[in-house]
Coordinates of C-alpha atoms in Angstrom, one line a residue:
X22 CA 113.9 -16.9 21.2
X23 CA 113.7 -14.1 18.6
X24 CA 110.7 -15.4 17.0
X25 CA 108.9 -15.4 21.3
X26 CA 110.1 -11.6 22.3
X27 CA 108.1 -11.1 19.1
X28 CA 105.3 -12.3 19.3
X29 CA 105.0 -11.1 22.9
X30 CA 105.3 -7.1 21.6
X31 CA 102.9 -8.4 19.4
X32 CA 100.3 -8.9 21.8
X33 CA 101.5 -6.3 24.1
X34 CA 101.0 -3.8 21.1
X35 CA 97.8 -5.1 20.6
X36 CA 96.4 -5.1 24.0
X37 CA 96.7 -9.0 24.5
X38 CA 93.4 -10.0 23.2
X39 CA 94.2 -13.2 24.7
X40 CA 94.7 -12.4 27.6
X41 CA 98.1 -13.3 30.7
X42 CA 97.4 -17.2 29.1
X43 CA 99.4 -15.9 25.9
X44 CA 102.0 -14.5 28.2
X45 CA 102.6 -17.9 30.3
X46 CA 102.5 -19.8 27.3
X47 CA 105.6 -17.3 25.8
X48 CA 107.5 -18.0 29.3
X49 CA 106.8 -21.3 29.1
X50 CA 108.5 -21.7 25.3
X51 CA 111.6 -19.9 26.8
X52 CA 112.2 -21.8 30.0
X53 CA 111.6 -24.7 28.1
X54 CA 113.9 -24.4 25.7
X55 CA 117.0 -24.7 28.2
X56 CA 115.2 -28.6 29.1
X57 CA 116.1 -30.2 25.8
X58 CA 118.2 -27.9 23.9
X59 CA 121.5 -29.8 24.9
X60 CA 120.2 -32.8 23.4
X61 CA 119.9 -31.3 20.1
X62 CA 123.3 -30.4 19.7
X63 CA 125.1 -31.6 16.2
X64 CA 121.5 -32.1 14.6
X65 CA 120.4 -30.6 12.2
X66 CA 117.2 -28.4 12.9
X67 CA 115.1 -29.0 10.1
X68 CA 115.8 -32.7 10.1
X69 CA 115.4 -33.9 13.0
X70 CA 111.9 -35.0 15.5
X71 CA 111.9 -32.6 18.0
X72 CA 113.2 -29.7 15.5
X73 CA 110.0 -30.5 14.2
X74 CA 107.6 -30.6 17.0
X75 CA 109.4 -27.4 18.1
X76 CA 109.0 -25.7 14.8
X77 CA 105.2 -26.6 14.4
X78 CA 104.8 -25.1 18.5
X79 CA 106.2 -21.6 17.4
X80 CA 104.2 -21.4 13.5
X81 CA 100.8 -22.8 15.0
X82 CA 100.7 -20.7 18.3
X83 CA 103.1 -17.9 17.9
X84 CA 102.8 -17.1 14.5
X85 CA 99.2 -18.1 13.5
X86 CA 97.9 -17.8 16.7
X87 CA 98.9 -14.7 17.2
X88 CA 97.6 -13.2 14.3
X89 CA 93.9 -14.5 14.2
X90 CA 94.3 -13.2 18.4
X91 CA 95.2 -10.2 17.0
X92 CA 92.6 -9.9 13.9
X93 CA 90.3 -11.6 15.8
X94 CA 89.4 -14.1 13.3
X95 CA 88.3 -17.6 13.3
X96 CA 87.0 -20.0 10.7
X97 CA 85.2 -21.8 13.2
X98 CA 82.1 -20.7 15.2
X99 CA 83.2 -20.6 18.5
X100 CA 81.0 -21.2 21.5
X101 CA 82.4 -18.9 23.9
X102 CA 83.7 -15.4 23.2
X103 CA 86.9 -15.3 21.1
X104 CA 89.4 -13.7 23.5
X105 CA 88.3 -16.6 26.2
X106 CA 88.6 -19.4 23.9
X107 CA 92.2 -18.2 22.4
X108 CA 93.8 -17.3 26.3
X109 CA 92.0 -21.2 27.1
X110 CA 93.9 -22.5 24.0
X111 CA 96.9 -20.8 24.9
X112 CA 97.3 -22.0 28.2
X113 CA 96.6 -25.9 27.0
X114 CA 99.5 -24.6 24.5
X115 CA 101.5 -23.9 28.0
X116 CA 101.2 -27.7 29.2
X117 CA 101.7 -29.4 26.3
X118 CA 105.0 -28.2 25.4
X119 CA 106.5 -28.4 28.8
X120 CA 105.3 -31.7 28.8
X121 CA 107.1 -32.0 25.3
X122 CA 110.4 -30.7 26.4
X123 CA 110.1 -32.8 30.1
X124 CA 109.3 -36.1 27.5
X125 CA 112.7 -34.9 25.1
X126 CA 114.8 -34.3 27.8
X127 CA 114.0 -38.1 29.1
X128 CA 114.3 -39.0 25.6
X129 CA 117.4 -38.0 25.0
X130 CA 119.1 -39.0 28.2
X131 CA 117.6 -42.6 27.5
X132 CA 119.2 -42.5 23.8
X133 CA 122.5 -41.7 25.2
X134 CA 122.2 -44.8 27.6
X135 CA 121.4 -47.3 25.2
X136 CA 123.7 -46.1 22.7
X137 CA 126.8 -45.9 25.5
X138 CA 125.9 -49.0 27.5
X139 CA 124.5 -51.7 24.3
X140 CA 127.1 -50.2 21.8
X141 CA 129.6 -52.8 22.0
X142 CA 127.6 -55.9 22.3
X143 CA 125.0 -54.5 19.3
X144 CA 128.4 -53.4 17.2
X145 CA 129.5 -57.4 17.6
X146 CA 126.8 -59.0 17.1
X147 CA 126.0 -56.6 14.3
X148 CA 129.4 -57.2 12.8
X149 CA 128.5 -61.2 13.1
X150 CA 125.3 -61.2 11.3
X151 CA 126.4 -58.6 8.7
X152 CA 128.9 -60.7 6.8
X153 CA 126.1 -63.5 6.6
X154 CA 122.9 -61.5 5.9
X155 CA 123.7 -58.2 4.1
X156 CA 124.3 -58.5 1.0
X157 CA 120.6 -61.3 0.6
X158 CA 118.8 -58.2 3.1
X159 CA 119.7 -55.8 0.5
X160 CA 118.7 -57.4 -2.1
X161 CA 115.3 -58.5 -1.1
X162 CA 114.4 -55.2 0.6
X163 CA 115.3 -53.3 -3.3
X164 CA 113.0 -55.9 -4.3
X165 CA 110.1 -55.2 -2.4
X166 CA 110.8 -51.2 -2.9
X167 CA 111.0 -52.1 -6.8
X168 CA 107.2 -54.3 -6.3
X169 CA 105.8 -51.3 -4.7
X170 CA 107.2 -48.3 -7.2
X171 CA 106.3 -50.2 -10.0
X172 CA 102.6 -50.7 -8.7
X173 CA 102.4 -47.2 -8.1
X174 CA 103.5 -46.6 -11.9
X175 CA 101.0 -48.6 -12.6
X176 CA 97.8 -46.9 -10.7
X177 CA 98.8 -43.9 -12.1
X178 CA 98.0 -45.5 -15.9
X179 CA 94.9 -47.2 -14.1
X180 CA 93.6 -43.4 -12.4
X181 CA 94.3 -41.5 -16.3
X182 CA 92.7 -44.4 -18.1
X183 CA 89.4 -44.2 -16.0
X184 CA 87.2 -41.6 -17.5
X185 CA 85.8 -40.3 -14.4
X186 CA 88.6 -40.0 -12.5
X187 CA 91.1 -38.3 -15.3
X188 CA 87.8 -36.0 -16.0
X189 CA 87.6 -34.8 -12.1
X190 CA 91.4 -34.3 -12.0
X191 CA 92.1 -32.3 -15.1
X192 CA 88.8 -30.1 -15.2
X193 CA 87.1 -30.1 -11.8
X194 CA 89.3 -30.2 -9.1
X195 CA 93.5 -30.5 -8.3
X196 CA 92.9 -33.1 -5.1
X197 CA 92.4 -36.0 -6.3
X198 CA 89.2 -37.7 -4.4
X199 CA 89.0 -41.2 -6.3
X200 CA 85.5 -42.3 -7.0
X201 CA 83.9 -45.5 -5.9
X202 CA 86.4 -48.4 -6.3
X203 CA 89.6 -46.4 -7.1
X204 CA 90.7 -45.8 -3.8
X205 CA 93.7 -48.9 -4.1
X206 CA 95.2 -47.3 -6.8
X207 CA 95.1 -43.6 -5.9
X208 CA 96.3 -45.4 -2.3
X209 CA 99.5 -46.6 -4.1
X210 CA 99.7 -43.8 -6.2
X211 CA 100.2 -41.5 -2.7
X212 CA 103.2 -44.2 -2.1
X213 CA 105.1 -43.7 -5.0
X214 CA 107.0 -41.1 -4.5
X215 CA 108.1 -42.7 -1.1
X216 CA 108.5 -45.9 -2.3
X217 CA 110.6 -44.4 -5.7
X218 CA 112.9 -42.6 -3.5
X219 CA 113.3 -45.6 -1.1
X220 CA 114.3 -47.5 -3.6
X221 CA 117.2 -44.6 -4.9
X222 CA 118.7 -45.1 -1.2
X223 CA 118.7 -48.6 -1.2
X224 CA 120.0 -49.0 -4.8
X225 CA 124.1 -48.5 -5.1
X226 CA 124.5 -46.8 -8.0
X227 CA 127.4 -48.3 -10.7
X228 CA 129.0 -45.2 -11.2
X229 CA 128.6 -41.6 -9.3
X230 CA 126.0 -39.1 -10.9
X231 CA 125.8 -35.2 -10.9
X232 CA 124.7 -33.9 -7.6
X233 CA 122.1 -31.9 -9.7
X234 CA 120.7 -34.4 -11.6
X235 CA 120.2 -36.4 -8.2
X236 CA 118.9 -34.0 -6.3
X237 CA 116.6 -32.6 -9.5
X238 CA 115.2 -36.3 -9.8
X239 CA 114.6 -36.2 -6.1
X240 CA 112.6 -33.1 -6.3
X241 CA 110.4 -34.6 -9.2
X242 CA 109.7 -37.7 -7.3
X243 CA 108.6 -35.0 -4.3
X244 CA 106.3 -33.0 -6.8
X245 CA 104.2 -36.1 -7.5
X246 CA 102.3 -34.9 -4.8
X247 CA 101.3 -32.2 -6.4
X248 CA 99.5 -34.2 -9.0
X249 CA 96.7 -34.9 -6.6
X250 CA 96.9 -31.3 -4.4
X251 CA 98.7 -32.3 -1.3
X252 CA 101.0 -29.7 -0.6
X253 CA 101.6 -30.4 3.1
X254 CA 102.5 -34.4 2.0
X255 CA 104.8 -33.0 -1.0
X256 CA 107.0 -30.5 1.5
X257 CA 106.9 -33.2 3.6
X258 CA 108.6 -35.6 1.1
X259 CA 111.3 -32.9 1.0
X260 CA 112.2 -33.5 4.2
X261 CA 112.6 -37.5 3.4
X262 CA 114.7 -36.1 0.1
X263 CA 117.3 -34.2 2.1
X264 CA 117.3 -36.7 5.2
X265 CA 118.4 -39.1 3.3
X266 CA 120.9 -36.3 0.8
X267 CA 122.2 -35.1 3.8
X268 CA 123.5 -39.4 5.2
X269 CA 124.7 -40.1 2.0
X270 CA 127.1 -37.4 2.1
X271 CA 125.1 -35.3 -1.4
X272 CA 123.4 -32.1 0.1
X273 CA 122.8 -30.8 3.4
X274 CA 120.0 -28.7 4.1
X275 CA 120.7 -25.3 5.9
X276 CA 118.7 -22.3 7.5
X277 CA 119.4 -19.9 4.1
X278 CA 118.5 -22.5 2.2
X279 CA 115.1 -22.5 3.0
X280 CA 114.8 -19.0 3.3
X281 CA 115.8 -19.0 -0.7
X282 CA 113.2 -21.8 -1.2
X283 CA 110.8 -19.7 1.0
X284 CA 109.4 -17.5 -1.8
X285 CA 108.8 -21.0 -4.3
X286 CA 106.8 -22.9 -1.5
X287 CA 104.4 -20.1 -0.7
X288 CA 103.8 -19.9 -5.0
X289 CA 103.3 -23.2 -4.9
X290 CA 100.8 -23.1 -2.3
X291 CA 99.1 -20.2 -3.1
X292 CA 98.7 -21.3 -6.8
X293 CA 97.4 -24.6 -5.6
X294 CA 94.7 -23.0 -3.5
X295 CA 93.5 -20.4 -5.8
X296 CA 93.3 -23.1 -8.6
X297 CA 92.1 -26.3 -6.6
X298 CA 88.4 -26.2 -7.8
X299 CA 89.4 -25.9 -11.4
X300 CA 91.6 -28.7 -12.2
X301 CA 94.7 -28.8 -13.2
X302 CA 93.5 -28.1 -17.5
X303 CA 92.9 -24.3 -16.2
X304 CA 95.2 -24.5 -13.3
X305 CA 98.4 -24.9 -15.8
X306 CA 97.5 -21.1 -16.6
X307 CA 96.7 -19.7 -14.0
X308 CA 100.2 -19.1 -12.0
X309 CA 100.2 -15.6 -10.5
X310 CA 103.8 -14.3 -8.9
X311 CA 102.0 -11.2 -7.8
X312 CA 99.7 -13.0 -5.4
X313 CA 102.9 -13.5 -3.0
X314 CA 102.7 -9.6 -2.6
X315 CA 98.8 -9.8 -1.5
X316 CA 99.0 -10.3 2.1
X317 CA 95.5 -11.5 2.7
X318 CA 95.6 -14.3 0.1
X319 CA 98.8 -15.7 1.9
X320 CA 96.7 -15.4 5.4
X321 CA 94.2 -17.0 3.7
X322 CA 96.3 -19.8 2.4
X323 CA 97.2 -20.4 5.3
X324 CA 94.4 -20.5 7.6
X325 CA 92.8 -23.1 4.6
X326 CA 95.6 -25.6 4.9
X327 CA 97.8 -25.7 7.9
X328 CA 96.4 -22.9 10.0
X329 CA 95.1 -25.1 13.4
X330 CA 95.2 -22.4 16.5
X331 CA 91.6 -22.1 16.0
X332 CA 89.9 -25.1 15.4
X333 CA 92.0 -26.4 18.5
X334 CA 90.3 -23.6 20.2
X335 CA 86.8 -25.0 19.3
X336 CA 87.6 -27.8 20.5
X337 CA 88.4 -27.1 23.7
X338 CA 85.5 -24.9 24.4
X339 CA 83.3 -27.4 23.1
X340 CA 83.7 -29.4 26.0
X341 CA 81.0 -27.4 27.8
X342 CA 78.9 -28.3 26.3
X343 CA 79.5 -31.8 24.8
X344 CA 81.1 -34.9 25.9
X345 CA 84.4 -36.4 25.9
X346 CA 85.4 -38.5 23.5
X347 CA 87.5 -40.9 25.7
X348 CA 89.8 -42.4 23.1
X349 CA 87.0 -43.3 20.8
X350 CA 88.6 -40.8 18.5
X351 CA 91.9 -43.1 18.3
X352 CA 90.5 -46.4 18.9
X353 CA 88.6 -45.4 15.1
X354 CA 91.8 -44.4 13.5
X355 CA 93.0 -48.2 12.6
X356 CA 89.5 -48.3 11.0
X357 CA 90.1 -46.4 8.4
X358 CA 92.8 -48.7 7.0
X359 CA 90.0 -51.2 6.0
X360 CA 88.2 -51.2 3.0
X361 CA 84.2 -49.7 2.6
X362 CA 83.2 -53.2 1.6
X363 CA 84.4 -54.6 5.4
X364 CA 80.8 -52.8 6.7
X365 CA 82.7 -50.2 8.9
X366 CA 81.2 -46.8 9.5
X367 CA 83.3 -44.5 8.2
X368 CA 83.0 -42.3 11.5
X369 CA 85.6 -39.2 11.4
X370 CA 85.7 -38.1 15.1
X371 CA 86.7 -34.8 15.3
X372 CA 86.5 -33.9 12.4
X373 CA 83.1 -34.5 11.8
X374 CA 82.4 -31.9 15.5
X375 CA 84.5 -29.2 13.2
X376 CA 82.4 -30.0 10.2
X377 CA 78.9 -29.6 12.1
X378 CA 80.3 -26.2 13.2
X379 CA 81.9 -24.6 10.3
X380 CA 79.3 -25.7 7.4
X381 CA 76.3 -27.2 9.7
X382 CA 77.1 -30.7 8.3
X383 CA 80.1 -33.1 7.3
X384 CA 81.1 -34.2 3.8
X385 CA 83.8 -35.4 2.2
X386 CA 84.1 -32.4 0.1
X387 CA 84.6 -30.1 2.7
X388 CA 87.6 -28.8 3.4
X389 CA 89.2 -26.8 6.3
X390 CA 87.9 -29.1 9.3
X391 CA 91.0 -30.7 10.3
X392 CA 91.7 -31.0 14.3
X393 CA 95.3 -30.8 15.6
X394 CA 96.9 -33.1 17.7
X395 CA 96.5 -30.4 20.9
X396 CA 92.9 -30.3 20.0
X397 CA 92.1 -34.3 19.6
X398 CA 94.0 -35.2 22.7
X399 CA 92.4 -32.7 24.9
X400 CA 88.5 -33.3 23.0
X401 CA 89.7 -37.1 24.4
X402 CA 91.1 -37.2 27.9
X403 CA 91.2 -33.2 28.5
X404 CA 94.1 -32.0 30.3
X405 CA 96.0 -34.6 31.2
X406 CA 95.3 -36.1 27.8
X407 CA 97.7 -32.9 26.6
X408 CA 100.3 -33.2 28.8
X409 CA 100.3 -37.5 28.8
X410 CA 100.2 -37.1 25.1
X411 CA 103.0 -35.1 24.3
X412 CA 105.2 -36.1 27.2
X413 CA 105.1 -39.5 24.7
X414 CA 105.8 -37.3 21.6
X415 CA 108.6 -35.6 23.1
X416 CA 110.3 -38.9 24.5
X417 CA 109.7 -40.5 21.0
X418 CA 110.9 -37.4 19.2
X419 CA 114.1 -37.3 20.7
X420 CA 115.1 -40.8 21.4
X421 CA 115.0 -41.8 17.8
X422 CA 117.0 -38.2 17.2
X423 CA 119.4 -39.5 19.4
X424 CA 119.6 -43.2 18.2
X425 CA 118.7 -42.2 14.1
X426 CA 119.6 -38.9 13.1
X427 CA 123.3 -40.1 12.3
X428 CA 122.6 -43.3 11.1
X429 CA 123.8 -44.8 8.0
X430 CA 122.5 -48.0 8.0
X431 CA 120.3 -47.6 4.8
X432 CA 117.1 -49.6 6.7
X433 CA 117.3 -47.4 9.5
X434 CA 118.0 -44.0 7.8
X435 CA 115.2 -44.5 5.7
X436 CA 112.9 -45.5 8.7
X437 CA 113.8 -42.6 10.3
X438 CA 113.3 -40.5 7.0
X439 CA 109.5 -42.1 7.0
X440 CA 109.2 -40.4 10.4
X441 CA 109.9 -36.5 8.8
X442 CA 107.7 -37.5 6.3
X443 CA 104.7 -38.0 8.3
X444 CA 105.6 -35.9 11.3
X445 CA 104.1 -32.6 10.8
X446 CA 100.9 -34.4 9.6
X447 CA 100.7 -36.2 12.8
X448 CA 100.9 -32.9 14.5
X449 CA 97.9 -31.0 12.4
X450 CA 95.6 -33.4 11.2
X451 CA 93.5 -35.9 13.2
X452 CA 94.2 -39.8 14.5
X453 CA 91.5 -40.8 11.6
X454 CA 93.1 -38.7 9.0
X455 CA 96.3 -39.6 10.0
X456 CA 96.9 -43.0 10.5
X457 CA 95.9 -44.8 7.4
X458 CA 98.8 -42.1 5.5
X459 CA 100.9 -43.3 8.4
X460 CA 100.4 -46.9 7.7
X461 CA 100.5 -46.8 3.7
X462 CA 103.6 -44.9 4.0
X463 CA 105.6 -47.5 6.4
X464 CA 103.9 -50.4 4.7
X465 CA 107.0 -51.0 2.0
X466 CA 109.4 -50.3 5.2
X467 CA 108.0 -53.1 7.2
X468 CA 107.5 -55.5 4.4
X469 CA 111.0 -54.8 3.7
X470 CA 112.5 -55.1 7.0
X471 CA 110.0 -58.6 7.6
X472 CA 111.1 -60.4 4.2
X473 CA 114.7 -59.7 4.8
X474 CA 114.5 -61.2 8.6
X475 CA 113.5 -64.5 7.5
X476 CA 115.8 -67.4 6.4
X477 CA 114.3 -68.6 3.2
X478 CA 116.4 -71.6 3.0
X479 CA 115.2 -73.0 5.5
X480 CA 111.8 -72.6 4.6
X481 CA 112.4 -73.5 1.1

């Protein structure tokens, strides 16, 4: 509520360049707020769905939006004047998060029925099965997590034994883009650390070890992300790391907690933008702490990586000009899973629109032309796409808060851990961009929870 009265001086200070829109959608994040809020009580913030969903609603449109209103900026050529595009953006801002908080509220009254009316006959049957199947589920689901962390061990030997590829990622560029034919391995490579910390929770360790030295491990496991420049994937893993800290009873994460950790992210991500076309030979020298004090390089850090207020803009004032996608945009997504050799176009959506109006064509290489959720589901079904959209996101959000942000059981807290971990992606990058992350990530998770279903007795 702090972080709304604000942002609304803001704008009042500035003359609201965006118009009453920026206003309503202010009001709209207040009154909202009362819908759900009950529901959240005895989570913890950071760690939880709708905390999430919430949090990425006040940095995208009240923080970032408010200061390219403000400073009138824009890395995308915009159609329409700025101040009309920002106030249209706004208001779609408006109806998506009421829709949100309406979809959470229904989400969490839903959670509380299942959980009060199915409890007892679940706990039974539970209790039932248990005796018979846990301790043959556990072991075949460390199994498969051991198959998968040590193939990713593996591709990263096969990615620094190839020439080309070790040559790109030491001298030419941080993110890792695998050339023709390496895509499977730097594909397991982005599981690892997932998979590596998967396998931690499932694994009962013999004898209890330092808090420190688990939580350090953790971290490292995290920072594998970093190897191949995706910051947003290794913060992300973070929040998988203390999900699963905070059921086991080692570490819970708290609000001055991250504001101490604050200060390292933002190095982190400034170093890895300044240094991301140089590869990591010159980028182990090239740390600078006095960058955090440059304002306009932490702006433009930013805007570059997780900055989406005004490409969702162009979106929505493209429509005036060109068509609806009507779910094409989606329907591609599950696409992208295949390999090049099936014959599929590889067709970006959105993406490709943001490409053709930031650099006047799309390539790989480009960077910066990522569509947020807001802006794909209105470029798809417009207004009601918004408000359909995130009515689902917020009912999903908060019934698995309600059903799996306490739970123990070490399949489902780790489910519910892969959900942090691709959350805020899901929010800020596009369905096409998305979904094949999505998919590799829970890939070891279903394989897990599938072997462990079936009765290999009787098969054998």
């Amino acid at each position: 509520m702090t972080l709304v009265l604000i942002t609304g001086a803001v704008h009042f200070a500035n003359g609201s360049p965006a118009g009453a829109n920026a206003y309503l959608f202010l009001a709209v994040l207040l009154l909202s707020f009362g819908i759900y809020s009950r529901g959240m009580r005895r989570q913890n913030y950071w760690l939880s769905l709708t905390g999430l969903v919430e949090a990425w609603f006040l940095f995208d449109y009240c923080a970032y939006g408010t200061a390219v209103s403000v400073l009138q900026r824009s890395k995308t050529p915009l159609p329409a004047s700025m101040d009309e595009a920002y106030s249209r953006t706004y208001l779609v801002g408006a109806l998506a998060f009421l829709a949100f908080a309406c979809g959470a509220h229904a989400g969490f009254a839903r959670s509380r029925i299942s959980r009060g009316a199915r409890s007892a006959v679940l706990a039974l049957i539970a209790a039932i099965r248990a005796r018979r199947h846990a301790f043959r589920g556990e072991r075949l689901r460390r199994g498969v997590f051991l198959f998968f962390t040590i193939a990713g061990v593996l591709s990263v030997g096969v990615l620094l034994l190839d020439p080309e590829s070790r040559h790109q990622l030491f001298f030419e560029h941080v993110g890792l883009s695998p050339r023709e034919g390496m895509g499977r391995y730097a594909s397991l490579f982005f599981m690892l650390p997932t998979t590596a910390v998967g396998l931690w929770y499932l694994s009962k360790p013999k004898r209890r070890y330092s808090r420190i030295l688990t939580m350090a491990g953790l971290f490292l496991l995290a920072a594998l992300h970093l190897g191949c420049g995706r910051r947003l994937m290794w913060a992300s893993t973070m929040l998988l790391v203390f999900h699963l800290c905070k059921v086991r009873g080692i570490f819970t994460l708290r609000a001055r907690h991250l504001a101490v950790a604050l200060p390292l992210v933002l190095l982190v991500s400034l170093w890895m933008e300044a240094t991301k076309n140089i590869g990591w030979y010159a980028a182990a020298g090239a740390i600078d702490i006095t960058a955090l004090t440059d304002g306009d390089k932490v702006f433009d850090m930013v805007d570059n990586s997780v900055g989406r207020f005004d490409t969702t803009a162009a979106l929505i004032v493209d429509r005036e000009t060109l068509p609806y996608y009507y779910g094409e945009t989606f329907l591609m997504a599950p696409l992208q899973v295949l390999p090049v050799s099936a014959g599929f176009e590889r067709s970006r959506g959105v993406r490709e629109e943001l490409g053709e109006l930031i650099y006047g064509a799309f390539d790989q290489g480009l960077v910066s032309q990522e569509a947020s959720l807001v802006g794909e589901l209105y470029a798809n079904f417009g207004y009601f796409g918004v408000m359909g959209g995130f009515l689902i996101v917020g009912f999903g959000a908060a019934f698995l808060d309600g059903r799996c942000h306490h739970n123990r059981h070490p399949i489902v807290a780790l489910g519910y851990g892969l959900c942090l971990f691709r959350a805020v992606h899901q929010l800020a990058t596009a369905s096409t961009s998305w979904f094949p992350l999505t998919f590799l990530a829970f890939l070891p998770w279903l394989c897990a929870v599938a072997v462990a279903q079936v009765n290999w007795r009787s098969r054998l």
